[in-house]
Amino acid sequence: MNENISFYNFMHRQIAAVLILFIMTGPSYIIMGYIYSSIVFEPLWYSFMLFLSLIGYYLYRDFSKTMTITQKDTWLQKVRYFMFSYFSLWSIVFVYYVLQDNLQLHYIAIATQFGSAVVASTILASQKKLVISTVVTLMLPIFTYFILLDEVFSYILAFFTLVLSLVLLYAAKNTFEYLIKSRYQAYHDYLTSLGNRRYFIELLESSVQENHDKYTYLLLIDLDYFKTINDTLGHDVGDQLLCEVSNRMKSLSNDNNNSLARLGGDEFCILSSAFDTKEECLEEAVKFSNKLLNNIKKTYKVNDDNLYISASIGVSIINNPKLHPSEFLKEADIAMYEAKNNGRDGVIVFSDELCSLIEKKLEIERMLHFAIEKDEISLMYQPQVDCEKNIIGCEVLVRWNNARLGMIPPDVFIPIAEHTGYIIELGDYILEEALKTAKEWCDAGKNLDQLSINISMRQLLHKDFIFRVGVLMKKYIASDCPIKIIFEITETSAAEDLKKLVVVIKKLKQFNIHFSMDDFGTGYSSLSYLREIPIDELKIDKSFIAEISDKQQASLVKTIIDISKNLDLKIVAEGVEENYQKEFLKEHDCDLYQGYLFSKPITKSEFNKLL
């Protein structure tokens, strides 16, 4: 970072302070000249001061926060010349007065020269070289004056002048170091020593103005599942990992002449140098991003532990000075979250199409909050049958039909509900409506063994969920109701907080709730989950059933069924659409079947007719 970046605003304020001080004290010399000297030199000197003051005023007026760093550097150099010249005016008066025979003028000259040196050491403290040259220029004439008097007392005064000069320089040095330290802390991240958000925003603003006719790229990098490392291994390990990651990114950024900053948490930003064409900039952005991803994913050694981490990167191409720099950061943020939604560990470049997609998601998000209130949420029921096509149970599926947006698929609005936290309210509504239906069927004596309800992991781990389930079960499901209530959880979501999940499941089983693992085979460590999570049923994901004609896939499905049987788990195959799929599953002793071969999801009244 340019070391002056912290002092532009500081020096801008000092110009005003010096102008007010000097313009107000300068006329006193005209009065002293009228009394002790002449009426010619002092007005001429003050006129020159007013001329320099005008230059200082224009420097003060011309400063703008929107200037590029290069422009600010040029401006600061002009301010240094101005300040040195402005303070040097007092030395001219000093030399003129000490050459006069009137000793009273000598006293005035010495006093004002000392005063000017003190002011210079205070106001110019942020500019190390300038304060040294200015204080020396002001104090040297006094020192010389005392030496030339050639008296014992004058030598003593010369020594004191030298001491005072050193004290002023020492005070200026301390002030400078304090300013450097405080500004460093204001512009840098304490953990990684990288530039922080404030630094990056200023750098981005400068880059946008300076490279308005060229192209630069902005990367927003967010580490994947970093919170898991913090929660499981502790914040000390997390901090060490962040430092290692930042060192790798810093090394790679320096090699490519890019600027790196930590915005906060596990979020970093990189700004590139300028490119002449958009194509070249985009190509380099993707190339550098992938190189960065590969570098981040290499093994980390922290406290004898081998750690692995990936990242999601959003890319924004910058070439519009009319946009506020924060807009480009927002674009990169949108692209980064899209990379998260696409499975993480990837790079997404912001585009107008992506922006439209995000705007649509935001509109869905806004509308979703009123869906229950407007009675737009409905439940569908898909039968689960045995090998003789007898209806044994059903899965409750949610649908949303909005008056403005039309029918929105669950795979679109459920992730949005998860992300916004609305899934708690939505899930509670679905759960209560499903239990109401179960009560109706129990009261009507319907012959149904089980009713499966999808439960979000965020809903399941919510602090009030166990209490809420207890209240609803007591309200709607009598102890003699033959319908088993099954909560379906996905294998992938189970990985989020396994220990807490097991505790919650055991508590919910007290309410006679059974559990099924949905989408089995699509996540990781499936067998370990089967061993640790107290489930009663396993659902084979439809992606396996769809390719059951493939010998390898068929063998995999058979293995899943065998393992489940050994663990005494009921097997449900979902997505059964062809008769050969059903026959294969029947041959291998699958318990229940669900799919379009038997029935699509239907309304409650239609399901009642089937029953």
Coordinates of C-alpha atoms in Angstrom, one line a residue:
M1 CA 0.0 0.0 0.0
N2 CA 1.2 3.5 -0.7
E3 CA 2.4 4.8 2.6
N4 CA 0.8 8.2 2.0
I5 CA -2.7 6.8 1.6
S6 CA -3.4 7.5 5.2
F7 CA -2.2 11.1 5.2
Y8 CA -4.0 12.7 2.3
N9 CA -7.0 13.8 4.3
F10 CA -4.7 14.7 7.2
M11 CA -2.6 17.1 5.1
H12 CA -5.7 18.5 3.5
R13 CA -6.8 19.6 7.0
Q14 CA -3.4 21.1 7.8
I15 CA -3.5 23.4 4.8
A16 CA -6.6 25.1 6.3
A17 CA -5.0 25.3 9.8
V18 CA -1.8 26.9 8.4
L19 CA -3.6 29.4 6.2
I20 CA -5.8 30.6 9.1
L21 CA -2.8 30.9 11.5
F22 CA -0.4 32.7 9.1
I23 CA -3.0 35.1 7.6
M24 CA -4.1 36.1 11.0
T25 CA -0.6 36.6 12.5
G26 CA 1.0 38.1 9.4
P27 CA -0.5 41.6 9.8
S28 CA 1.2 42.0 13.1
Y29 CA 4.5 42.4 11.2
I30 CA 3.0 45.4 9.3
I31 CA 2.2 47.0 12.7
M32 CA 5.7 46.3 14.0
G33 CA 7.3 47.6 10.8
Y34 CA 5.3 50.8 11.2
I35 CA 6.5 51.2 14.7
Y36 CA 10.1 49.9 14.6
S37 CA 11.2 49.5 11.0
S38 CA 9.8 50.8 7.7
I39 CA 6.4 50.6 5.9
V40 CA 8.0 49.1 2.8
F41 CA 9.4 45.6 3.6
E42 CA 6.6 44.3 5.8
P43 CA 3.7 45.0 3.4
L44 CA 5.7 43.6 0.5
W45 CA 6.5 40.5 2.6
Y46 CA 2.8 40.1 3.6
S47 CA 1.7 40.5 0.0
F48 CA 3.9 37.6 -1.0
M49 CA 2.4 35.6 1.9
L50 CA -1.1 36.3 0.6
F51 CA 0.1 35.2 -2.9
L52 CA 1.3 31.9 -1.4
S53 CA -1.9 31.7 0.7
L54 CA -3.9 31.8 -2.5
I55 CA -1.8 28.9 -3.9
G56 CA -2.5 27.0 -0.7
Y57 CA -6.3 27.8 -1.0
Y58 CA -6.4 26.3 -4.5
L59 CA -4.5 23.2 -3.3
Y60 CA -7.1 22.9 -0.5
R61 CA -10.0 23.3 -2.9
D62 CA -8.6 21.0 -5.5
F63 CA -8.4 18.0 -3.2
S64 CA -11.1 15.4 -3.7
K65 CA -11.6 11.9 -2.2
T66 CA -12.5 10.7 -5.7
M67 CA -9.0 11.4 -7.0
T68 CA -6.9 8.4 -7.9
I69 CA -3.9 7.5 -5.7
T70 CA -1.6 8.7 -8.5
Q71 CA -3.4 12.1 -8.5
K72 CA -3.3 12.3 -4.7
D73 CA 0.4 11.6 -4.8
T74 CA 0.9 14.5 -7.3
W75 CA -1.3 16.7 -5.1
L76 CA 0.7 15.8 -2.0
Q77 CA 4.0 16.7 -3.6
K78 CA 2.6 20.2 -4.4
V79 CA 1.5 20.6 -0.8
R80 CA 5.0 19.7 0.4
Y81 CA 6.5 22.5 -1.8
F82 CA 3.9 24.9 -0.7
M83 CA 4.4 24.2 3.0
F84 CA 8.2 24.5 2.8
S85 CA 7.9 27.8 1.0
Y86 CA 5.2 29.1 3.3
F87 CA 7.2 28.4 6.5
S88 CA 10.4 29.7 4.9
L89 CA 8.8 33.2 4.7
W90 CA 9.4 33.5 8.4
S91 CA 13.2 33.0 7.9
I92 CA 13.2 35.9 5.4
V93 CA 11.7 38.2 8.1
F94 CA 14.2 36.8 10.6
V95 CA 17.2 37.6 8.5
Y96 CA 15.9 41.1 7.6
Y97 CA 15.2 42.0 11.3
V98 CA 18.4 40.7 12.8
L99 CA 20.3 42.9 10.3
Q100 CA 18.6 45.9 11.8
D101 CA 20.2 47.9 14.6
N102 CA 17.0 47.9 16.7
L103 CA 17.4 45.1 19.3
Q104 CA 13.7 45.0 19.8
L105 CA 13.3 43.7 16.2
H106 CA 15.9 41.0 17.1
Y107 CA 13.7 39.8 20.0
I108 CA 10.6 39.8 17.8
A109 CA 12.4 37.8 15.1
I110 CA 13.8 35.2 17.5
A111 CA 10.4 34.7 19.2
T112 CA 8.4 34.3 16.0
Q113 CA 11.1 32.0 14.5
F114 CA 10.9 29.7 17.5
G115 CA 7.1 29.8 17.2
S116 CA 7.2 28.9 13.5
A117 CA 9.5 26.0 14.2
V118 CA 7.1 24.6 16.9
V119 CA 4.1 25.0 14.6
A120 CA 6.0 23.3 11.8
S121 CA 7.0 20.3 13.9
T122 CA 3.3 19.8 14.9
I123 CA 1.5 20.4 11.6
L124 CA 4.0 18.7 9.3
A125 CA 4.6 15.7 11.5
S126 CA 2.9 13.3 9.0
Q127 CA 5.6 14.2 6.4
K128 CA 8.9 12.9 7.7
K129 CA 11.3 14.5 5.3
L130 CA 9.4 17.7 5.1
V131 CA 9.3 18.3 8.8
I132 CA 13.1 17.7 9.1
S133 CA 13.9 20.1 6.3
T134 CA 11.4 22.8 7.5
V135 CA 12.5 22.7 11.2
V136 CA 16.2 22.8 10.2
T137 CA 15.5 25.7 7.9
L138 CA 13.7 27.6 10.7
M139 CA 16.1 26.8 13.5
L140 CA 19.4 27.2 11.7
P141 CA 19.2 31.0 11.3
I142 CA 18.7 31.3 15.1
F143 CA 21.6 29.0 15.8
T144 CA 23.8 31.0 13.4
Y145 CA 22.7 34.3 14.9
F146 CA 23.7 33.3 18.4
I147 CA 27.1 31.9 17.2
L148 CA 27.8 35.2 15.4
L149 CA 27.2 37.2 18.5
D150 CA 30.5 35.7 19.8
E151 CA 29.5 35.9 23.5
V152 CA 29.5 33.3 26.3
F153 CA 25.8 33.7 26.8
S154 CA 25.1 33.4 23.0
Y155 CA 27.0 30.1 22.8
I156 CA 24.9 28.8 25.6
L157 CA 21.7 30.0 23.8
A158 CA 23.0 28.4 20.6
F159 CA 23.4 25.1 22.5
F160 CA 19.8 25.4 23.8
T161 CA 18.6 26.2 20.3
L162 CA 20.3 23.0 19.1
V163 CA 18.7 21.0 21.9
L164 CA 15.3 22.6 21.2
S165 CA 15.7 21.6 17.5
L166 CA 16.4 18.0 18.5
V167 CA 13.4 18.0 20.9
L168 CA 11.1 19.3 18.1
L169 CA 12.4 16.7 15.7
Y170 CA 12.0 14.0 18.3
A171 CA 8.4 15.1 19.1
A172 CA 7.7 15.1 15.3
K173 CA 9.2 11.7 15.0
N174 CA 7.0 10.3 17.8
T175 CA 3.9 11.9 16.3
F176 CA 4.8 10.5 12.9
E177 CA 5.2 7.0 14.3
Y178 CA 2.0 7.2 16.2
L179 CA 0.2 8.3 13.1
I180 CA 1.8 5.5 11.1
K181 CA 0.7 2.9 13.7
S182 CA -2.8 4.2 14.1
R183 CA -3.3 4.5 10.3
Y184 CA -1.8 1.1 9.8
Q185 CA -4.3 -0.4 12.2
A186 CA -7.1 1.5 10.5
Y187 CA -6.2 0.1 7.1
H188 CA -4.9 -3.3 7.9
D189 CA -6.3 -6.6 9.2
Y190 CA -4.9 -7.5 12.6
L191 CA -4.6 -11.2 12.0
T192 CA -3.2 -11.5 8.4
S193 CA -1.6 -8.0 8.1
L194 CA -3.4 -7.7 4.8
G195 CA -5.3 -4.6 3.8
N196 CA -8.8 -4.5 5.3
R197 CA -12.2 -3.5 3.8
R198 CA -11.5 0.2 4.2
Y199 CA -8.2 -0.1 2.4
F200 CA -9.7 -2.2 -0.4
I201 CA -12.6 0.2 -1.0
E202 CA -10.2 3.2 -1.3
L203 CA -8.0 1.2 -3.6
L204 CA -11.0 0.1 -5.7
E205 CA -12.3 3.6 -6.0
S206 CA -8.8 4.8 -7.1
S207 CA -8.5 2.0 -9.6
V208 CA -12.0 2.6 -11.1
Q209 CA -11.1 6.3 -11.7
E210 CA -7.5 5.7 -12.9
N211 CA -8.3 2.8 -15.3
H212 CA -11.6 4.1 -16.7
D213 CA -10.5 3.3 -20.3
K214 CA -9.1 -0.1 -19.4
Y215 CA -10.3 -3.4 -17.8
T216 CA -9.5 -4.9 -14.4
Y217 CA -11.0 -7.8 -12.6
L218 CA -12.2 -8.1 -9.0
L219 CA -12.3 -11.5 -7.2
L220 CA -14.3 -12.2 -4.1
I221 CA -13.1 -15.3 -2.4
D222 CA -15.0 -17.1 0.4
L223 CA -13.6 -20.2 2.0
D224 CA -15.9 -23.3 2.0
Y225 CA -17.0 -24.8 5.3
F226 CA -14.5 -22.7 7.3
K227 CA -17.0 -22.4 10.1
T228 CA -16.9 -26.2 10.5
I229 CA -13.1 -26.0 11.2
N230 CA -13.6 -23.2 13.7
D231 CA -16.4 -25.1 15.5
T232 CA -14.6 -28.5 15.6
L233 CA -10.9 -27.6 16.0
G234 CA -11.2 -24.2 17.7
H235 CA -10.6 -20.6 16.7
D236 CA -6.9 -20.8 17.2
V237 CA -6.6 -23.5 14.5
G238 CA -9.0 -21.5 12.4
D239 CA -6.8 -18.3 12.7
Q240 CA -3.6 -20.3 11.8
L241 CA -5.4 -21.7 8.8
L242 CA -6.5 -18.2 7.7
C243 CA -2.9 -17.0 8.0
E244 CA -1.7 -19.9 5.8
V245 CA -4.4 -19.3 3.2
S246 CA -3.7 -15.6 3.1
N247 CA 0.1 -16.2 2.7
R248 CA -0.6 -18.5 -0.3
M249 CA -2.9 -15.9 -1.9
K250 CA -0.5 -13.1 -1.2
S251 CA 2.4 -14.9 -2.8
L252 CA 0.3 -15.7 -5.9
S253 CA -1.1 -12.2 -6.0
N254 CA 2.3 -10.6 -5.8
D255 CA 3.5 -12.8 -8.7
N256 CA 0.7 -11.5 -10.8
N257 CA 0.9 -7.8 -9.7
N258 CA -2.5 -8.1 -8.0
S259 CA -3.7 -6.5 -4.7
L260 CA -5.1 -8.6 -1.9
A261 CA -7.2 -7.7 1.1
R262 CA -9.2 -9.5 3.8
L263 CA -12.7 -8.1 4.0
G264 CA -13.5 -10.0 7.2
G265 CA -14.0 -13.5 8.5
D266 CA -13.0 -16.0 5.8
E267 CA -13.7 -13.5 2.9
F268 CA -10.9 -12.1 0.8
C269 CA -10.7 -9.7 -2.2
I270 CA -8.2 -9.4 -5.0
L271 CA -7.9 -6.6 -7.5
S272 CA -5.9 -7.0 -10.7
S273 CA -3.8 -4.6 -12.7
A274 CA -5.2 -3.1 -15.9
F275 CA -5.8 -4.9 -19.2
D276 CA -6.4 -3.3 -22.6
T277 CA -9.2 -5.6 -23.7
K278 CA -12.2 -7.3 -22.0
E279 CA -11.3 -10.6 -23.5
E280 CA -7.8 -10.5 -22.2
C281 CA -9.0 -9.5 -18.7
L282 CA -11.7 -12.2 -18.6
E283 CA -9.3 -14.9 -19.7
E284 CA -6.7 -13.9 -17.1
A285 CA -9.3 -13.6 -14.4
V286 CA -10.5 -17.2 -15.0
K287 CA -7.0 -18.5 -15.3
F288 CA -5.8 -16.8 -12.1
S289 CA -8.9 -17.9 -10.2
N290 CA -8.5 -21.5 -11.1
K291 CA -4.8 -21.3 -10.2
L292 CA -5.8 -19.7 -6.9
L293 CA -8.4 -22.5 -6.2
N294 CA -5.8 -25.2 -6.8
N295 CA -3.3 -23.4 -4.5
I296 CA -5.8 -23.0 -1.7
K297 CA -6.8 -26.7 -1.9
K298 CA -3.3 -28.0 -1.2
T299 CA -2.9 -29.7 2.2
Y300 CA -2.3 -27.5 5.3
K301 CA -0.3 -28.7 8.3
V302 CA -1.6 -27.0 11.4
N303 CA -0.7 -28.3 14.9
D304 CA 0.2 -31.7 13.4
D305 CA -3.2 -31.9 11.8
N306 CA -3.6 -32.2 8.0
L307 CA -6.4 -29.8 7.0
Y308 CA -8.1 -29.4 3.6
I309 CA -10.2 -26.5 2.5
S310 CA -11.6 -25.2 -0.8
A311 CA -13.1 -21.8 -1.9
S312 CA -15.8 -20.2 -3.9
I313 CA -14.8 -17.3 -6.1
G314 CA -17.0 -14.6 -7.7
V315 CA -15.5 -12.5 -10.5
S316 CA -16.5 -9.0 -11.6
I317 CA -15.0 -7.3 -14.7
I318 CA -14.5 -3.5 -14.1
N319 CA -14.8 -1.0 -16.9
N320 CA -17.5 1.5 -16.0
P321 CA -16.4 4.6 -14.0
K322 CA -20.0 5.8 -13.7
L323 CA -20.8 2.9 -11.4
H324 CA -19.9 3.3 -7.7
P325 CA -17.0 0.9 -6.8
S326 CA -19.3 -0.9 -4.3
E327 CA -21.4 -2.0 -7.2
F328 CA -18.5 -4.1 -8.5
L329 CA -18.0 -5.6 -5.1
K330 CA -21.8 -6.4 -5.1
E331 CA -21.4 -8.1 -8.5
A332 CA -18.6 -10.2 -7.3
D333 CA -20.6 -11.1 -4.2
I334 CA -23.5 -12.2 -6.4
A335 CA -21.2 -14.4 -8.5
M336 CA -19.6 -15.9 -5.4
Y337 CA -22.9 -16.9 -3.9
E338 CA -23.9 -18.5 -7.1
A339 CA -20.7 -20.5 -7.0
K340 CA -21.7 -21.5 -3.4
N341 CA -25.1 -22.6 -4.7
N342 CA -23.5 -24.6 -7.5
G343 CA -21.8 -26.9 -5.1
R344 CA -18.8 -24.6 -4.0
D345 CA -15.2 -25.1 -5.0
G346 CA -15.7 -23.2 -8.2
V347 CA -15.5 -19.9 -10.1
I348 CA -18.4 -17.9 -11.4
V349 CA -18.1 -14.7 -13.5
F350 CA -20.8 -12.1 -13.0
S351 CA -23.0 -11.4 -16.1
D352 CA -26.3 -9.7 -16.9
E353 CA -27.9 -13.2 -17.2
L354 CA -26.7 -14.0 -13.7
C355 CA -28.0 -10.7 -12.4
S356 CA -31.4 -11.4 -13.9
L357 CA -31.4 -14.8 -12.2
I358 CA -30.5 -13.3 -8.9
E359 CA -33.2 -10.6 -9.3
K360 CA -35.7 -13.4 -10.0
K361 CA -34.6 -15.2 -6.8
L362 CA -35.0 -12.0 -4.8
E363 CA -38.5 -11.6 -6.2
I364 CA -39.3 -15.2 -5.3
E365 CA -37.8 -14.5 -1.8
R366 CA -40.1 -11.4 -1.3
M367 CA -43.2 -13.3 -2.5
L368 CA -42.4 -16.4 -0.5
H369 CA -42.8 -14.5 2.8
F370 CA -46.5 -13.9 2.0
A371 CA -47.2 -17.4 0.5
I372 CA -48.8 -18.9 3.6
E373 CA -50.7 -15.7 4.4
K374 CA -52.2 -15.7 0.9
D375 CA -53.0 -19.4 1.0
E376 CA -50.6 -20.2 -1.9
I377 CA -48.9 -23.2 -0.3
S378 CA -50.6 -26.6 -0.9
L379 CA -49.6 -30.2 -0.1
M380 CA -49.5 -33.1 -2.5
Y381 CA -49.3 -36.8 -1.6
Q382 CA -47.3 -39.4 -3.6
P383 CA -48.3 -43.0 -2.8
Q384 CA -45.7 -45.5 -1.6
V385 CA -46.7 -49.1 -2.6
D386 CA -45.5 -52.6 -2.0
C387 CA -44.7 -55.1 -4.7
E388 CA -48.4 -55.9 -5.2
K389 CA -49.2 -52.2 -5.7
N390 CA -51.0 -51.9 -2.4
I391 CA -50.8 -48.4 -1.0
I392 CA -48.8 -48.7 2.2
G393 CA -47.9 -45.0 2.8
C394 CA -47.3 -41.7 1.1
E395 CA -44.8 -38.9 1.1
V396 CA -46.0 -35.3 1.7
L397 CA -44.7 -32.9 -1.0
V398 CA -45.1 -29.1 -0.9
R399 CA -46.2 -26.9 -3.9
W400 CA -46.4 -23.2 -4.3
N401 CA -48.6 -21.5 -6.8
N402 CA -48.1 -17.7 -6.8
A403 CA -50.6 -15.4 -8.5
R404 CA -47.9 -13.4 -10.2
L405 CA -45.1 -15.9 -10.7
G406 CA -47.1 -19.0 -11.4
M407 CA -46.1 -22.4 -10.2
I408 CA -42.6 -22.4 -8.6
P409 CA -40.9 -25.8 -8.3
P410 CA -39.8 -26.9 -4.8
D411 CA -36.2 -27.2 -5.9
V412 CA -36.3 -23.4 -6.5
F413 CA -38.1 -22.0 -3.5
I414 CA -37.0 -24.5 -0.8
P415 CA -33.3 -23.5 -1.0
I416 CA -34.3 -19.9 -0.9
A417 CA -36.4 -20.6 2.2
E418 CA -33.4 -22.4 3.7
H419 CA -31.1 -19.5 3.0
T420 CA -33.4 -16.8 4.4
G421 CA -34.6 -18.8 7.4
Y422 CA -38.2 -18.8 6.2
I423 CA -38.0 -22.6 6.2
I424 CA -38.7 -22.6 9.9
E425 CA -42.2 -21.0 9.4
L426 CA -42.8 -22.8 6.2
G427 CA -41.7 -26.2 7.6
D428 CA -43.9 -25.7 10.7
Y429 CA -46.9 -25.0 8.4
I430 CA -46.3 -28.1 6.3
L431 CA -45.8 -30.3 9.4
E432 CA -49.1 -29.1 11.0
E433 CA -51.1 -29.5 7.8
A434 CA -49.6 -33.0 7.3
L435 CA -50.5 -34.0 10.8
K436 CA -54.0 -32.7 10.4
T437 CA -54.4 -34.9 7.3
A438 CA -53.0 -37.9 9.2
K439 CA -55.6 -37.3 12.0
E440 CA -58.4 -37.1 9.4
W441 CA -57.3 -40.5 7.9
C442 CA -57.0 -42.0 11.4
D443 CA -60.5 -40.8 12.3
A444 CA -61.9 -42.1 9.0
G445 CA -60.3 -45.5 9.6
K446 CA -58.1 -45.3 6.4
N447 CA -55.8 -48.2 6.0
L448 CA -52.4 -46.5 5.8
D449 CA -49.2 -47.6 7.5
Q450 CA -47.1 -44.4 7.3
L451 CA -46.9 -40.8 6.3
S452 CA -43.5 -39.3 5.4
I453 CA -42.7 -35.6 5.9
N454 CA -39.6 -33.9 4.6
I455 CA -37.8 -32.0 7.4
S456 CA -35.2 -29.4 6.7
M457 CA -32.0 -29.7 8.8
R458 CA -32.2 -26.1 9.7
Q459 CA -35.8 -26.8 11.0
L460 CA -34.8 -30.0 12.8
L461 CA -31.9 -28.3 14.7
H462 CA -34.0 -25.2 15.6
K463 CA -34.2 -24.6 19.3
D464 CA -38.0 -24.8 19.5
F465 CA -38.5 -27.7 17.1
I466 CA -38.7 -30.6 19.6
F467 CA -41.2 -28.7 21.7
R468 CA -43.3 -27.8 18.7
V469 CA -43.3 -31.4 17.5
G470 CA -44.5 -32.5 20.9
V471 CA -47.3 -30.0 20.9
L472 CA -48.5 -31.0 17.4
M473 CA -48.3 -34.7 18.0
K474 CA -50.3 -34.4 21.2
K475 CA -52.9 -32.3 19.3
Y476 CA -53.4 -34.4 16.2
I477 CA -52.0 -37.9 16.6
A478 CA -53.7 -40.1 19.2
S479 CA -51.8 -42.9 20.8
D480 CA -53.9 -45.5 19.1
C481 CA -53.4 -43.9 15.6
P482 CA -52.0 -46.7 13.4
I483 CA -50.3 -44.3 11.0
K484 CA -46.5 -43.9 11.6
I485 CA -45.2 -40.4 11.2
I486 CA -41.8 -40.5 9.4
F487 CA -39.5 -37.5 9.2
E488 CA -37.3 -37.6 6.1
I489 CA -33.8 -36.1 6.3
T490 CA -31.3 -35.9 3.5
E491 CA -27.9 -37.6 3.8
T492 CA -26.0 -34.4 2.6
S493 CA -27.6 -32.2 5.2
A494 CA -26.9 -34.7 8.0
A495 CA -23.2 -33.9 7.6
E496 CA -23.7 -30.4 9.0
D497 CA -23.9 -31.3 12.7
L498 CA -23.9 -35.0 13.2
K499 CA -23.6 -35.1 17.0
K500 CA -26.4 -32.6 17.6
L501 CA -28.6 -34.4 15.0
V502 CA -28.3 -37.7 16.8
V503 CA -29.3 -36.1 20.1
V504 CA -32.4 -34.4 18.5
I505 CA -33.5 -37.6 16.7
K506 CA -33.3 -39.6 20.0
K507 CA -35.5 -36.9 21.7
L508 CA -38.0 -36.9 18.9
K509 CA -38.3 -40.7 19.0
Q510 CA -40.0 -40.3 22.4
F511 CA -43.0 -38.8 20.5
N512 CA -43.1 -42.0 18.4
I513 CA -41.5 -40.3 15.4
H514 CA -39.6 -42.5 12.9
F515 CA -36.8 -41.4 10.7
S516 CA -35.9 -42.0 7.0
M517 CA -32.7 -41.0 5.2
D518 CA -33.7 -39.5 1.9
D519 CA -31.5 -39.3 -1.3
F520 CA -29.3 -42.0 0.0
G521 CA -26.1 -42.5 -1.9
T522 CA -25.7 -38.9 -3.2
G523 CA -23.6 -37.7 -0.2
Y524 CA -20.4 -38.8 1.5
S525 CA -19.6 -41.3 4.2
S526 CA -23.0 -42.9 3.8
L527 CA -22.1 -46.1 5.7
S528 CA -20.8 -44.2 8.7
Y529 CA -24.1 -42.2 8.8
L530 CA -26.1 -45.5 8.8
R531 CA -24.1 -46.7 11.7
E532 CA -24.4 -43.4 13.8
I533 CA -27.8 -42.0 13.0
P534 CA -30.8 -44.0 14.5
I535 CA -32.9 -44.2 11.4
D536 CA -35.7 -46.7 10.6
E537 CA -35.9 -46.4 6.8
L538 CA -33.7 -45.7 3.9
K539 CA -34.7 -44.2 0.5
I540 CA -32.6 -45.0 -2.5
D541 CA -32.1 -41.9 -4.6
K542 CA -34.0 -41.8 -7.9
S543 CA -30.7 -41.1 -9.8
F544 CA -29.6 -44.7 -9.0
I545 CA -33.0 -46.1 -10.0
A546 CA -32.9 -44.2 -13.3
E547 CA -29.7 -45.9 -14.4
I548 CA -30.5 -49.4 -13.0
S549 CA -30.2 -50.9 -16.5
D550 CA -26.4 -50.2 -16.2
K551 CA -24.8 -53.3 -14.7
Q552 CA -22.5 -51.3 -12.3
Q553 CA -25.5 -49.2 -11.1
A554 CA -27.6 -52.3 -10.6
S555 CA -24.9 -53.8 -8.6
L556 CA -24.7 -50.7 -6.4
V557 CA -28.4 -50.7 -5.8
K558 CA -28.3 -54.3 -4.8
T559 CA -25.4 -53.6 -2.4
I560 CA -27.4 -50.8 -0.8
I561 CA -30.4 -53.1 -0.3
D562 CA -28.3 -55.8 1.2
I563 CA -26.6 -53.5 3.6
S564 CA -29.9 -52.0 4.6
K565 CA -31.4 -55.4 5.2
N566 CA -28.4 -56.4 7.4
L567 CA -29.1 -53.2 9.4
D568 CA -32.8 -54.0 9.7
L569 CA -33.8 -50.9 7.8
K570 CA -36.9 -50.7 5.6
I571 CA -36.1 -49.9 1.9
V572 CA -38.0 -47.4 -0.2
A573 CA -37.0 -46.9 -3.8
E574 CA -38.0 -43.5 -5.2
G575 CA -38.3 -42.4 -8.8
V576 CA -39.6 -45.8 -10.1
E577 CA -40.9 -45.0 -13.6
E578 CA -40.4 -48.2 -15.6
N579 CA -41.7 -51.7 -15.0
Y580 CA -38.2 -53.3 -15.4
Q581 CA -37.0 -51.1 -12.5
K582 CA -39.8 -52.3 -10.3
E583 CA -39.1 -56.0 -11.2
F584 CA -35.4 -55.6 -10.4
L585 CA -36.2 -54.1 -7.1
K586 CA -38.8 -56.7 -6.3
E587 CA -36.3 -59.4 -7.2
H588 CA -33.9 -58.0 -4.6
D589 CA -36.6 -57.7 -1.9
C590 CA -37.2 -53.9 -1.9
D591 CA -40.0 -53.0 0.6
L592 CA -41.7 -50.0 -0.9
Y593 CA -41.8 -48.3 -4.3
Q594 CA -42.5 -44.6 -5.1
G595 CA -42.7 -43.1 -8.5
Y596 CA -44.7 -42.2 -11.7
L597 CA -45.1 -45.9 -12.5
F598 CA -47.6 -46.0 -9.7
S599 CA -48.8 -42.5 -9.3
K600 CA -47.6 -38.9 -9.6
P601 CA -48.0 -36.6 -6.6
I602 CA -51.8 -35.9 -6.2
T603 CA -54.1 -33.8 -4.0
K604 CA -55.6 -35.0 -0.8
S605 CA -59.0 -35.6 -2.3
E606 CA -57.5 -37.7 -5.1
F607 CA -55.4 -39.7 -2.6
N608 CA -58.6 -40.4 -0.6
K609 CA -60.2 -41.9 -3.7
L610 CA -57.1 -44.1 -4.2
L611 CA -57.4 -45.3 -0.6

